[in-house]
PDB file of C-alpha atoms (C1' of nucleotides) in Angstrom:
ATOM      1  CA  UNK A   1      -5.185 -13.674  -6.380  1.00 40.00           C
ATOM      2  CA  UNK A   2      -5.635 -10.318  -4.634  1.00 39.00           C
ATOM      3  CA  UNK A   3      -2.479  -8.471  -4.636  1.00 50.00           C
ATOM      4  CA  UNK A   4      -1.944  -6.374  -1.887  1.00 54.00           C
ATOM      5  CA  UNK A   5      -1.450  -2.919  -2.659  1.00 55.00           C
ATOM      6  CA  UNK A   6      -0.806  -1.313   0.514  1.00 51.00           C
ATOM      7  CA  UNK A   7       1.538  -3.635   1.800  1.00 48.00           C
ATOM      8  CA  UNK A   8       3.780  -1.892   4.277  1.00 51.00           C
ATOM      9  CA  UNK A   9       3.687   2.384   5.605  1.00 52.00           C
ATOM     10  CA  UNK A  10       6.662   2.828   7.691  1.00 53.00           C
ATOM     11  CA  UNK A  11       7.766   5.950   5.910  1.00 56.00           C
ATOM     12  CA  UNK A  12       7.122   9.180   7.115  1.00 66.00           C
ATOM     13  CA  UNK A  13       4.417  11.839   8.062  1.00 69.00           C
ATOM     14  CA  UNK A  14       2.020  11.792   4.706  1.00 69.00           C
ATOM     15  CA  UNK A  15       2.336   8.390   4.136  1.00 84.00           C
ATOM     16  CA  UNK A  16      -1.138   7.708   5.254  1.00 90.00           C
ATOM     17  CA  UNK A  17      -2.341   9.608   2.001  1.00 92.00           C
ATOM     18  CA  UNK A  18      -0.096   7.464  -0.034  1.00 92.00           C
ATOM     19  CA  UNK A  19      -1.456   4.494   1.642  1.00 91.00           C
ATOM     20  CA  UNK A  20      -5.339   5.958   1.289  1.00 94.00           C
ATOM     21  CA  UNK A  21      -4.457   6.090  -2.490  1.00 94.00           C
ATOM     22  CA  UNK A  22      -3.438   3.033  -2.641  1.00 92.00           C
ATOM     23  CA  UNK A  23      -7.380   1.610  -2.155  1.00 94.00           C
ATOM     24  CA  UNK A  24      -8.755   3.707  -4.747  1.00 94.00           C
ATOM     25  CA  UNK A  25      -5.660   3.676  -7.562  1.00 90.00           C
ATOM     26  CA  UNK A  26      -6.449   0.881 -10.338  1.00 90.00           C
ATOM     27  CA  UNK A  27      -7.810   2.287 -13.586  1.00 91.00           C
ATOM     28  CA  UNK A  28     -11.726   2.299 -12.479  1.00 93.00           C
ATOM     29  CA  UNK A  29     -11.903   2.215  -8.767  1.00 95.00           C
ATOM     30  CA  UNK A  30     -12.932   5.824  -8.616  1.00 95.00           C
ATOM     31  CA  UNK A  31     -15.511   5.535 -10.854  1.00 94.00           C
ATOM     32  CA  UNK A  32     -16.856   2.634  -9.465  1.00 95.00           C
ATOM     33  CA  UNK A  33     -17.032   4.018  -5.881  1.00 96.00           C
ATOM     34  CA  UNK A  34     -18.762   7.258  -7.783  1.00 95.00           C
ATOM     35  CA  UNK A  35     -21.237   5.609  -9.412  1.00 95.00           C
ATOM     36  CA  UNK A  36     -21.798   3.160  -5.879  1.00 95.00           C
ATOM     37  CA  UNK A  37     -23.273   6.310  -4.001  1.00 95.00           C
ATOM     38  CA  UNK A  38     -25.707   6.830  -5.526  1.00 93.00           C
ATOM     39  CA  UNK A  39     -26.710   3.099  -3.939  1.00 94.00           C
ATOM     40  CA  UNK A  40     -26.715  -1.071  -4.717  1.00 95.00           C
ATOM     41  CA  UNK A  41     -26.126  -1.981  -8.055  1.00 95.00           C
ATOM     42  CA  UNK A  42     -26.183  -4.709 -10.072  1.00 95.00           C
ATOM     43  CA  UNK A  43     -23.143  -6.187 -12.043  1.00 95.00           C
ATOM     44  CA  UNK A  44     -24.155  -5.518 -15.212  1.00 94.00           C
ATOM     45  CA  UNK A  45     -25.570  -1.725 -14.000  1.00 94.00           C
ATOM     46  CA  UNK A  46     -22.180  -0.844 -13.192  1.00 94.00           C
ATOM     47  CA  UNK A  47     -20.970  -2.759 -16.163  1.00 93.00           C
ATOM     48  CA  UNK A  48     -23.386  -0.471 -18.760  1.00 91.00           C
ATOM     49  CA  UNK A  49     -22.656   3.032 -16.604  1.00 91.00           C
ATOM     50  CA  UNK A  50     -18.690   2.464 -17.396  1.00 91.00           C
ATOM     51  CA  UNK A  51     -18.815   1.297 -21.279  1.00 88.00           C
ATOM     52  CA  UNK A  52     -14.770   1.829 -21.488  1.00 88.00           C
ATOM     53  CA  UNK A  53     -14.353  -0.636 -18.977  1.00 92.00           C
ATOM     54  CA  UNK A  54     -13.936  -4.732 -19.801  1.00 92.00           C
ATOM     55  CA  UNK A  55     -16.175  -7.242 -17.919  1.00 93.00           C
ATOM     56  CA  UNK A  56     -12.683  -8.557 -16.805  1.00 93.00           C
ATOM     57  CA  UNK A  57     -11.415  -5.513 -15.451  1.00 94.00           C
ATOM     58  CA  UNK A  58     -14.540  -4.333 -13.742  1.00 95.00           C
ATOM     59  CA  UNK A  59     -14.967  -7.751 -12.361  1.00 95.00           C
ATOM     60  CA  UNK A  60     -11.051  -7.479 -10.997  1.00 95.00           C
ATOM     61  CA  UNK A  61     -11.704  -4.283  -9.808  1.00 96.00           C
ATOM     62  CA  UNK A  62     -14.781  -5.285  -8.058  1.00 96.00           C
ATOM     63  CA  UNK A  63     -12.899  -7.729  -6.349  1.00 95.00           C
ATOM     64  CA  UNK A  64     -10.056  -5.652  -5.059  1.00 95.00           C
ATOM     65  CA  UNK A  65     -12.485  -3.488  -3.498  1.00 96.00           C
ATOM     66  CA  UNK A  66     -14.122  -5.896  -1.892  1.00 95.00           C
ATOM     67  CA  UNK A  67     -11.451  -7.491  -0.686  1.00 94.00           C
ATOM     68  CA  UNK A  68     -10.521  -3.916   0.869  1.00 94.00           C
ATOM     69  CA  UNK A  69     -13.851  -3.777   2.516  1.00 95.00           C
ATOM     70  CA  UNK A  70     -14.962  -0.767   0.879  1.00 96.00           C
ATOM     71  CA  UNK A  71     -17.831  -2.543  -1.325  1.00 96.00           C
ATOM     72  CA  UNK A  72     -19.469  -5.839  -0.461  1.00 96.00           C
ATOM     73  CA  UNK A  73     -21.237  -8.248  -2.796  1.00 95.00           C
ATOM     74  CA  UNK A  74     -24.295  -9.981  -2.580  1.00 94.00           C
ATOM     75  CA  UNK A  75     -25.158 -13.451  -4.677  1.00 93.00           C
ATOM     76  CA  UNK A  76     -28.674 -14.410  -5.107  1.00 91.00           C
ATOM     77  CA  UNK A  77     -28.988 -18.322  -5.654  1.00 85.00           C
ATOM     78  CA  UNK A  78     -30.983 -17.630  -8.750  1.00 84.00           C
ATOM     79  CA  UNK A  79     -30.757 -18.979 -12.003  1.00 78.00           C
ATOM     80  CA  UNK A  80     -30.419 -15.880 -14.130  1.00 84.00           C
ATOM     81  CA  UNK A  81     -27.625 -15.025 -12.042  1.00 88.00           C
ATOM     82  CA  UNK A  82     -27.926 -11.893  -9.881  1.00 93.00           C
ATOM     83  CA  UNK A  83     -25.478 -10.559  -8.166  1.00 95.00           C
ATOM     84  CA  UNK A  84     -25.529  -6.932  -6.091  1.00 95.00           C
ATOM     85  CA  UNK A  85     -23.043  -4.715  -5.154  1.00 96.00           C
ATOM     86  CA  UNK A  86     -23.316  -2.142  -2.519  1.00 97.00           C
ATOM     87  CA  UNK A  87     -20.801   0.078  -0.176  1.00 97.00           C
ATOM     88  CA  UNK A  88     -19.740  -1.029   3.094  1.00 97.00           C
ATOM     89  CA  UNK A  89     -19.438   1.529   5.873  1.00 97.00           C
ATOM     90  CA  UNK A  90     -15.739   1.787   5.250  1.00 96.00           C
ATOM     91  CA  UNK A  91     -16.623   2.108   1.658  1.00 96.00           C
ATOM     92  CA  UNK A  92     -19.215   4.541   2.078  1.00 96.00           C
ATOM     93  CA  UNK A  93     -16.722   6.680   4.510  1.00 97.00           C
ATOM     94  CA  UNK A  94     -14.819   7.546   1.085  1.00 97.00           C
ATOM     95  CA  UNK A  95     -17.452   9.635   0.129  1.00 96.00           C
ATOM     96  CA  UNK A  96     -15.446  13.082   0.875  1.00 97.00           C
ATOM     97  CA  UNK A  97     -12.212  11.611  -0.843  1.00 96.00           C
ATOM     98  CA  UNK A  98     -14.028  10.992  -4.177  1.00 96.00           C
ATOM     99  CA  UNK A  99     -16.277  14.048  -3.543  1.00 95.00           C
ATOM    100  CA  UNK A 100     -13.251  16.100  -3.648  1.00 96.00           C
ATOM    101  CA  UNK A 101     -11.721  14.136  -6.533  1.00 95.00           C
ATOM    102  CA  UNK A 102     -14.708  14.995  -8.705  1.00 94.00           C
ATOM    103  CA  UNK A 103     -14.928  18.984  -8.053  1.00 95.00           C
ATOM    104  CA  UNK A 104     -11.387  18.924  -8.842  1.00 95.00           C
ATOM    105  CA  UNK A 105     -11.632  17.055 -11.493  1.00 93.00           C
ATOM    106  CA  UNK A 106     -15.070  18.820 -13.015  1.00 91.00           C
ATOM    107  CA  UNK A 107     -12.682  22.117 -12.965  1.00 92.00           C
ATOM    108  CA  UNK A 108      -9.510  20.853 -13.814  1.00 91.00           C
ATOM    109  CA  UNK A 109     -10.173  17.663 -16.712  1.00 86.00           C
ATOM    110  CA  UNK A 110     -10.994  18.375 -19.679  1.00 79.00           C
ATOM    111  CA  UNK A 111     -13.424  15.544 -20.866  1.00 69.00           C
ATOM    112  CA  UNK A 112     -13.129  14.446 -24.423  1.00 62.00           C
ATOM    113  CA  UNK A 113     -16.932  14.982 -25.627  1.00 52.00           C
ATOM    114  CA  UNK A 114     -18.275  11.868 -27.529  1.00 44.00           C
ATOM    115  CA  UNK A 115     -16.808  12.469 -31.252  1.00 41.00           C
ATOM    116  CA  UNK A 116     -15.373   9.438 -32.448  1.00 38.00           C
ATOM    117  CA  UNK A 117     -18.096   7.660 -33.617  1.00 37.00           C
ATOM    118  CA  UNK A 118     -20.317  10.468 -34.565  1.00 34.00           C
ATOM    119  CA  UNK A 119     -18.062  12.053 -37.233  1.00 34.00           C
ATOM    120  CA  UNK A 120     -16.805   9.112 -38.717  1.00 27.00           C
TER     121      UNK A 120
ATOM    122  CA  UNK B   1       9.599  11.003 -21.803  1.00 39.00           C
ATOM    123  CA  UNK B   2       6.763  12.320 -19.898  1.00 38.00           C
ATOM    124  CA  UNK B   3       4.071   9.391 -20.488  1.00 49.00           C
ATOM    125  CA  UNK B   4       0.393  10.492 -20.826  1.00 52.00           C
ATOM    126  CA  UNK B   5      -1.912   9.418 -17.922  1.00 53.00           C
ATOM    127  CA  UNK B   6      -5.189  11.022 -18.847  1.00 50.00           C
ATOM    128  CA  UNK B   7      -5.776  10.825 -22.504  1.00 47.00           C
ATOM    129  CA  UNK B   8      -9.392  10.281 -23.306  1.00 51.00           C
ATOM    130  CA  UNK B   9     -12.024  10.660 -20.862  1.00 52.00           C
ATOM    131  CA  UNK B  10     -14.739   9.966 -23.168  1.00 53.00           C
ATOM    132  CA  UNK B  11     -17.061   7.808 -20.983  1.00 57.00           C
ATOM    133  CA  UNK B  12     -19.600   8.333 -18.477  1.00 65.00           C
ATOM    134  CA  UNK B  13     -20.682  10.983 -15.443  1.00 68.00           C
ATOM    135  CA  UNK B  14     -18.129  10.352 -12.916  1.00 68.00           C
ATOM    136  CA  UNK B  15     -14.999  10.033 -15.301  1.00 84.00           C
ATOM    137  CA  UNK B  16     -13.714  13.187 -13.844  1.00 89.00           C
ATOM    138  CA  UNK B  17     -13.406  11.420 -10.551  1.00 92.00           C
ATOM    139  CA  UNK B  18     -10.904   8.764 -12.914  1.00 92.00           C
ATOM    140  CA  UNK B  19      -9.320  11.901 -14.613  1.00 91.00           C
ATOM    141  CA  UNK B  20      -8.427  13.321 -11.132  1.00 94.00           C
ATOM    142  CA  UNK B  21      -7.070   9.685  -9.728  1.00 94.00           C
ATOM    143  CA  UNK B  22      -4.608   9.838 -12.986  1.00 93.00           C
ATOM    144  CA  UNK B  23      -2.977  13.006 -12.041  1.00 95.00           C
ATOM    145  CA  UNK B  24      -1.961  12.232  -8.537  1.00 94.00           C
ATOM    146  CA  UNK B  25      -1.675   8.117  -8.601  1.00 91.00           C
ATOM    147  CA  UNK B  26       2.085   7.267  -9.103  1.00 91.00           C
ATOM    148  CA  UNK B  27       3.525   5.503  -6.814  1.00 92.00           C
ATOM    149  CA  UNK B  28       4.764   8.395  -4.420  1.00 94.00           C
ATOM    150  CA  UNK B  29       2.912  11.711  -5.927  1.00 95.00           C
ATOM    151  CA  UNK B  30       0.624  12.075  -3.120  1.00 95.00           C
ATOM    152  CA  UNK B  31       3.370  12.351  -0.525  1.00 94.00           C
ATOM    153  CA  UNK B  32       5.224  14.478  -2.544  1.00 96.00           C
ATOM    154  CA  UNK B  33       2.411  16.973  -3.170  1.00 96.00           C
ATOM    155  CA  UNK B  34       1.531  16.206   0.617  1.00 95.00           C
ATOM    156  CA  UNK B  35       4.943  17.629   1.995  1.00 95.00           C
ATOM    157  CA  UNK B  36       5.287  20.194  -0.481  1.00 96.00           C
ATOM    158  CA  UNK B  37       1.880  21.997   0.563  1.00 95.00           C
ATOM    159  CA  UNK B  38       4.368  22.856   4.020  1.00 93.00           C
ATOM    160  CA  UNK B  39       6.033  25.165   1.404  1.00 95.00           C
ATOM    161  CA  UNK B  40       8.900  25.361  -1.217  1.00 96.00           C
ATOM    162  CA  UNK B  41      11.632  22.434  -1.348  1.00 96.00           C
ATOM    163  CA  UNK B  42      14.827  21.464  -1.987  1.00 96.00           C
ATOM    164  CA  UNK B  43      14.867  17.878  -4.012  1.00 96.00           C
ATOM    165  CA  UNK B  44      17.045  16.404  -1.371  1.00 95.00           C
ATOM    166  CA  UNK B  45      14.848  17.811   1.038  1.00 94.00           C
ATOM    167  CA  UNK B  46      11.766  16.128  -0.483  1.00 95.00           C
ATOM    168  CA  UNK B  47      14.324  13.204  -0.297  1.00 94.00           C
ATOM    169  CA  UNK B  48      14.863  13.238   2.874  1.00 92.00           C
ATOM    170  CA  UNK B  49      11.266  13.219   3.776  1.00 92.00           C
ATOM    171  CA  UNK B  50      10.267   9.798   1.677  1.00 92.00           C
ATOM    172  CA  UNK B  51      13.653   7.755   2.759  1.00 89.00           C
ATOM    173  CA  UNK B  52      11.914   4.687   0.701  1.00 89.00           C
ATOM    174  CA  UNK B  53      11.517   6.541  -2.548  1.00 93.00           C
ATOM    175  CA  UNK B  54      14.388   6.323  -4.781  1.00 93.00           C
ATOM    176  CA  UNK B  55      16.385   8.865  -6.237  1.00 95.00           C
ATOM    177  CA  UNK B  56      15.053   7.635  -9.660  1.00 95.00           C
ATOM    178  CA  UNK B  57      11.769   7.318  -8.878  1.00 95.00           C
ATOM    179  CA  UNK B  58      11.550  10.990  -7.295  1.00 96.00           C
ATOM    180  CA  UNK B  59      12.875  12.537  -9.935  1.00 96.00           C
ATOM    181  CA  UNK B  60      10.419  10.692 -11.703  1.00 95.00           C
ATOM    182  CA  UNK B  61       7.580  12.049  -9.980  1.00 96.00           C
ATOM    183  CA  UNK B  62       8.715  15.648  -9.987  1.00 97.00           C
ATOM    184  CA  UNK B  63       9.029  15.015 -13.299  1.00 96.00           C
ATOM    185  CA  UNK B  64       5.486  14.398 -14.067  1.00 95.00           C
ATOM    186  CA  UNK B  65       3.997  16.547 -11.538  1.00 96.00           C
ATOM    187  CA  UNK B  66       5.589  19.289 -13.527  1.00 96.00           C
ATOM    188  CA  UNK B  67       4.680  18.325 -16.708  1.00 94.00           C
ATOM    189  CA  UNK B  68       0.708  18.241 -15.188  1.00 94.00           C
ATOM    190  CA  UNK B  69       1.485  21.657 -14.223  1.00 95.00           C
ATOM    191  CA  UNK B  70       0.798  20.586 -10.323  1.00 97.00           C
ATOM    192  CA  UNK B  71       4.630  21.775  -9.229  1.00 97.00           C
ATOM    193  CA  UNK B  72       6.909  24.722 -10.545  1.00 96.00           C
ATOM    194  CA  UNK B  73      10.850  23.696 -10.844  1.00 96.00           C
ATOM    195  CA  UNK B  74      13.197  26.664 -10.433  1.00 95.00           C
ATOM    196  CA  UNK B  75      16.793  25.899 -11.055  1.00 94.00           C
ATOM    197  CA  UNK B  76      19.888  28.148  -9.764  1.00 93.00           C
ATOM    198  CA  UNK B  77      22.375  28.761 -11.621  1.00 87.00           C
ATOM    199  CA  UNK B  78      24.808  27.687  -8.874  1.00 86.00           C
ATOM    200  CA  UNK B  79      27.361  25.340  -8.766  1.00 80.00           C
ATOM    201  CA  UNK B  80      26.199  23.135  -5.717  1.00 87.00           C
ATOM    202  CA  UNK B  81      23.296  22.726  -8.023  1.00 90.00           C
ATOM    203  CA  UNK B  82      20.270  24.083  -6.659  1.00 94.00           C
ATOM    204  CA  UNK B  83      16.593  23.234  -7.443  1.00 96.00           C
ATOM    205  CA  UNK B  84      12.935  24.320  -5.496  1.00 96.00           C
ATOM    206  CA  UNK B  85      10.239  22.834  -6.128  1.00 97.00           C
ATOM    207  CA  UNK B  86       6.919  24.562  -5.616  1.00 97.00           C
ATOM    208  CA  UNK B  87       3.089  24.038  -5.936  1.00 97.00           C
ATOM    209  CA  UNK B  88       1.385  25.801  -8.582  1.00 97.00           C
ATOM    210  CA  UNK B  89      -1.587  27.193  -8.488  1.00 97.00           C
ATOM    211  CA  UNK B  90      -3.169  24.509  -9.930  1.00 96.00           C
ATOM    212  CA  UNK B  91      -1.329  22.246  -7.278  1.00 96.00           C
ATOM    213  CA  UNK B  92      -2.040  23.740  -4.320  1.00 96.00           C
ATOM    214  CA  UNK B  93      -5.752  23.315  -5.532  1.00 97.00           C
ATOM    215  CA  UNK B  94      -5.323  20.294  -5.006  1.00 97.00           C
ATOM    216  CA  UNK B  95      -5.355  20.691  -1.221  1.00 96.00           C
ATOM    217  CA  UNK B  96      -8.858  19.562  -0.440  1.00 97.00           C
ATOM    218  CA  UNK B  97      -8.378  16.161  -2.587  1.00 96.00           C
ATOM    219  CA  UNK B  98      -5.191  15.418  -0.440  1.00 96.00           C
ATOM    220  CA  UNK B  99      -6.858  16.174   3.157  1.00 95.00           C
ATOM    221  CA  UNK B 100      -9.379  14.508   2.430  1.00 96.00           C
ATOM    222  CA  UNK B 101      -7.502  11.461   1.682  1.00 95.00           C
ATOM    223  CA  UNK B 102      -5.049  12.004   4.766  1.00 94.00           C
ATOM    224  CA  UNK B 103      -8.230  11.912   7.134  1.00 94.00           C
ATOM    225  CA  UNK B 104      -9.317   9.162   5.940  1.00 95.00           C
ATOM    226  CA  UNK B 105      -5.590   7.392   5.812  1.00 93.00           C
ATOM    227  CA  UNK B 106      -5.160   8.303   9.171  1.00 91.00           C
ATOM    228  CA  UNK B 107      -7.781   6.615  10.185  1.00 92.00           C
ATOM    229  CA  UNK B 108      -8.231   3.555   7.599  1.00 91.00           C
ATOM    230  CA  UNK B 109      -4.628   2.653   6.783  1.00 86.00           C
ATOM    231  CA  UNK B 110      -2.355   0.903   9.365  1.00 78.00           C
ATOM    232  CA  UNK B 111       0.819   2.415   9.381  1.00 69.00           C
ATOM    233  CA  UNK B 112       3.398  -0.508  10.013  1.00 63.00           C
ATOM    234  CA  UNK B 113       6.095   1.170  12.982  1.00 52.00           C
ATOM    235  CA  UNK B 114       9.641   1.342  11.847  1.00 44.00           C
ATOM    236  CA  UNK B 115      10.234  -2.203  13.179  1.00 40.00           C
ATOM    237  CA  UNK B 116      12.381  -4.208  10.646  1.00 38.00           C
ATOM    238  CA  UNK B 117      15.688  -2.092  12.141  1.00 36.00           C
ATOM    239  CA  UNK B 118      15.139  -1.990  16.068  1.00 33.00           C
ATOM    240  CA  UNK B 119      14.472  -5.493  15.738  1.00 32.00           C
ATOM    241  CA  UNK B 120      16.951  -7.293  14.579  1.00 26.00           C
TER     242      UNK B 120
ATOM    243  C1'  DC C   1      44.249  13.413  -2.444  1.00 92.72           C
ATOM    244  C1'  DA C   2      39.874  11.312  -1.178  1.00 92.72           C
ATOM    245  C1'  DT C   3      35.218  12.158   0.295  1.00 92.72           C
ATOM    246  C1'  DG C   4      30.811  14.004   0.465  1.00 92.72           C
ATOM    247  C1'  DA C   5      26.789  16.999  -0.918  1.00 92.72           C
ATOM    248  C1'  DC C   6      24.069  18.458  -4.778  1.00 92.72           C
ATOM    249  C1'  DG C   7      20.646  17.107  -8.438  1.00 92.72           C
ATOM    250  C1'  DG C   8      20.298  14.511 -11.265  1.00 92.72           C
ATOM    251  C1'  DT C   9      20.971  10.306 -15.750  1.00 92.72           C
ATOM    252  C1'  DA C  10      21.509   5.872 -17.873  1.00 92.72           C
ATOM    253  C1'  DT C  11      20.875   1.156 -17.964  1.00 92.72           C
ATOM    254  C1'  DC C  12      18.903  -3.041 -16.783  1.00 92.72           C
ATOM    255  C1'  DC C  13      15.551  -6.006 -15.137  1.00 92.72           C
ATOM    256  C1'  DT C  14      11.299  -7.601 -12.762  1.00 92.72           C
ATOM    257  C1'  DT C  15       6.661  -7.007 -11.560  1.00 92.72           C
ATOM    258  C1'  DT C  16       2.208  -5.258 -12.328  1.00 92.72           C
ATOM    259  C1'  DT C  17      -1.382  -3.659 -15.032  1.00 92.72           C
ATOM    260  C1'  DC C  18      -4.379  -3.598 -18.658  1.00 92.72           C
ATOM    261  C1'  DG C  19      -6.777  -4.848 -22.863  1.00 92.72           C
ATOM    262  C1'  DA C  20      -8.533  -8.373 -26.241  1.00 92.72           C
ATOM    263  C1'  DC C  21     -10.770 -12.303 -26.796  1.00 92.72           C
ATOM    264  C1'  DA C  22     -12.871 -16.613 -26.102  1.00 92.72           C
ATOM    265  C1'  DC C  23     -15.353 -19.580 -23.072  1.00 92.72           C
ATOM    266  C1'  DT C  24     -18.625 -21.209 -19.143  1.00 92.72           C
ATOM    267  C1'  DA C  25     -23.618 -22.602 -17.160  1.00 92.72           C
ATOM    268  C1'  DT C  26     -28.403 -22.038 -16.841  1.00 92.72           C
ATOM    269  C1'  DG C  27     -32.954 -20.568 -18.056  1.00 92.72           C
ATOM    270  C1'  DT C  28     -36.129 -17.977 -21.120  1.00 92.72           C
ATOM    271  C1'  DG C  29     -38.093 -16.436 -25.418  1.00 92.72           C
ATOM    272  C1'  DC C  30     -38.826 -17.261 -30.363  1.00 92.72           C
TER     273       DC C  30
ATOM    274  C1'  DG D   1     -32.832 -25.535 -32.095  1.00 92.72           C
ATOM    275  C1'  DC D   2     -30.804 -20.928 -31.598  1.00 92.72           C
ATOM    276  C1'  DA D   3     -29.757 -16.783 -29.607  1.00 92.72           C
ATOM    277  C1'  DC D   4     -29.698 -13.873 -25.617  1.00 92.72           C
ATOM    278  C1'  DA D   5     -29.069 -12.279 -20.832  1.00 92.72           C
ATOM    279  C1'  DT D   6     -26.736 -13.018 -16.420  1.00 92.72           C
ATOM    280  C1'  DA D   7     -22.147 -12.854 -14.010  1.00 92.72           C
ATOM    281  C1'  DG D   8     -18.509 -14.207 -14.497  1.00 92.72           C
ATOM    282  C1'  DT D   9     -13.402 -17.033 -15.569  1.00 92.72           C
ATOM    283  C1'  DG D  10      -9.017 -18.239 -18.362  1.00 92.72           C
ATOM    284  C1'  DT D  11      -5.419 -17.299 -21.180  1.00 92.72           C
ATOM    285  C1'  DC D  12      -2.366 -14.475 -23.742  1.00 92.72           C
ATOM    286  C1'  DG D  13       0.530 -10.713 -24.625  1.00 92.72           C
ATOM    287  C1'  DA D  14       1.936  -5.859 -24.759  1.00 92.72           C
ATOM    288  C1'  DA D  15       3.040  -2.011 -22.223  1.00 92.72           C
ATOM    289  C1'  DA D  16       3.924   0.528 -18.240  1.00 92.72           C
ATOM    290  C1'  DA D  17       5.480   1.121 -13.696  1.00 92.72           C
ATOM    291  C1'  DG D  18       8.818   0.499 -10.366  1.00 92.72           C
ATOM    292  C1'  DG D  19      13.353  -0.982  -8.110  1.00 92.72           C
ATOM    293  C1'  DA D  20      18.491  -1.565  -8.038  1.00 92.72           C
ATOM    294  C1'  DT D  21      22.588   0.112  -9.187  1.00 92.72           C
ATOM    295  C1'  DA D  22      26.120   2.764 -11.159  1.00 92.72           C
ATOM    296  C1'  DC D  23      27.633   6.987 -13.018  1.00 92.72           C
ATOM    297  C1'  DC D  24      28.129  12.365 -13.976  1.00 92.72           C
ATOM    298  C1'  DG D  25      30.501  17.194 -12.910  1.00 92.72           C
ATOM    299  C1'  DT D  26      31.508  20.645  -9.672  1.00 92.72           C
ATOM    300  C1'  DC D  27      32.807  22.601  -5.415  1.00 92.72           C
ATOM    301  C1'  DA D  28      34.074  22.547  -0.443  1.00 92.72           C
ATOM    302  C1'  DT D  29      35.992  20.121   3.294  1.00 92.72           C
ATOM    303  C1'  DG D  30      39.261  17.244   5.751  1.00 92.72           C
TER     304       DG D  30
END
DNA sequence: CATGACGGTATCCTTTTCGACACTATGTGC
DNA sequence: GCACATAGTGTCGAAAAGGATACCGTCATG
């Protein structure tokens, strides 16, 4: 069921960036969007460019942005299953949001470099 | 206790763009960061400006804005209690992320007019 | 004496989110 | 005959987020 997240705005001045927020909030919506620029992807493309993420999630997350019209999704009748995903306008119109999200975040988040598994 | 929102950002190019998201999702941070970019604030002047946020909740936020180092709390000493709330540096670097995301509110997100009151 | 403004807390409860895991169907390759 | 790849779905449960409400002490005001 796709929940609606941006349900009602009648608050004040500046609620339109709560309400923006509200589309790309959800633990990998912002990455997914990122990684959507750089054009159509495949399920599974996504899937391997975001290992942290579950198939479940990404699939929910795929959803919910689809059913914001920011990405839209594309099913070939095939028997391997194949399946593309590609911004919509609206989706594509983000660009300058997440642009800004990742300078900021390039300066200001400090990325955990890959140790875990390397100095076990 | 001020809950960690952006742990381990171990994964792929792009994560930044997730690390960012973490520090201003929250049900009303953007607003707050929004209205506080007009200059210092009183907390029931913040208040004032989000009627639909509780008291709880925006003490909540403040809360965790601070403890991200995006907002400066100065308390008087005074016995009407008074408290200002400021950007940091680091906060008011976040300017660009939160325009951005107000252009593209104002023009994606349907702002519902105060109707439920009139109405009735 | 009661009320309101100030800037919060404390408590309780419901909803939402997220992660783990198993399971599906079909076709291909070995 | 078995495993693998594709693109998912279903279920479960823990944890977090969010909302409602009541309460706090102090001072000024009526």
């Amino acid at each position: 069921m796709p929940r609606i997240r941006h349900e009602r705005f009648d608050c004040s001045p500046g609620c339109t960036v709560e309400g923006a927020l509200r589309y790309i909030d959800g633990k990998w919506k912002g990455v997914v969007l990122y990684h959507l620029f750089e054009g159509t992807m495949r399920f599974n493309e996504i899937r391997r460019r975001i290992p942290n993420c579950t198939q479940r999630m990404l699939t929910n997350q795929l959803r919910e942005l689809e059913t914001d019209g920011l990405i839209a999704r594309k099913v070939y009748a095939q028997v391997p299953p194949k399946v593309e995903y590609s911004l919509t306008p609206r989706g594509r119109s983000l660009e300058p949001v997440i642009t800004a999200l990742k300078i900021w975040g390039d300066a200001n988040v400090t990325l955990v470099p890959e140790v875990s598994q390397a100095a076990a």
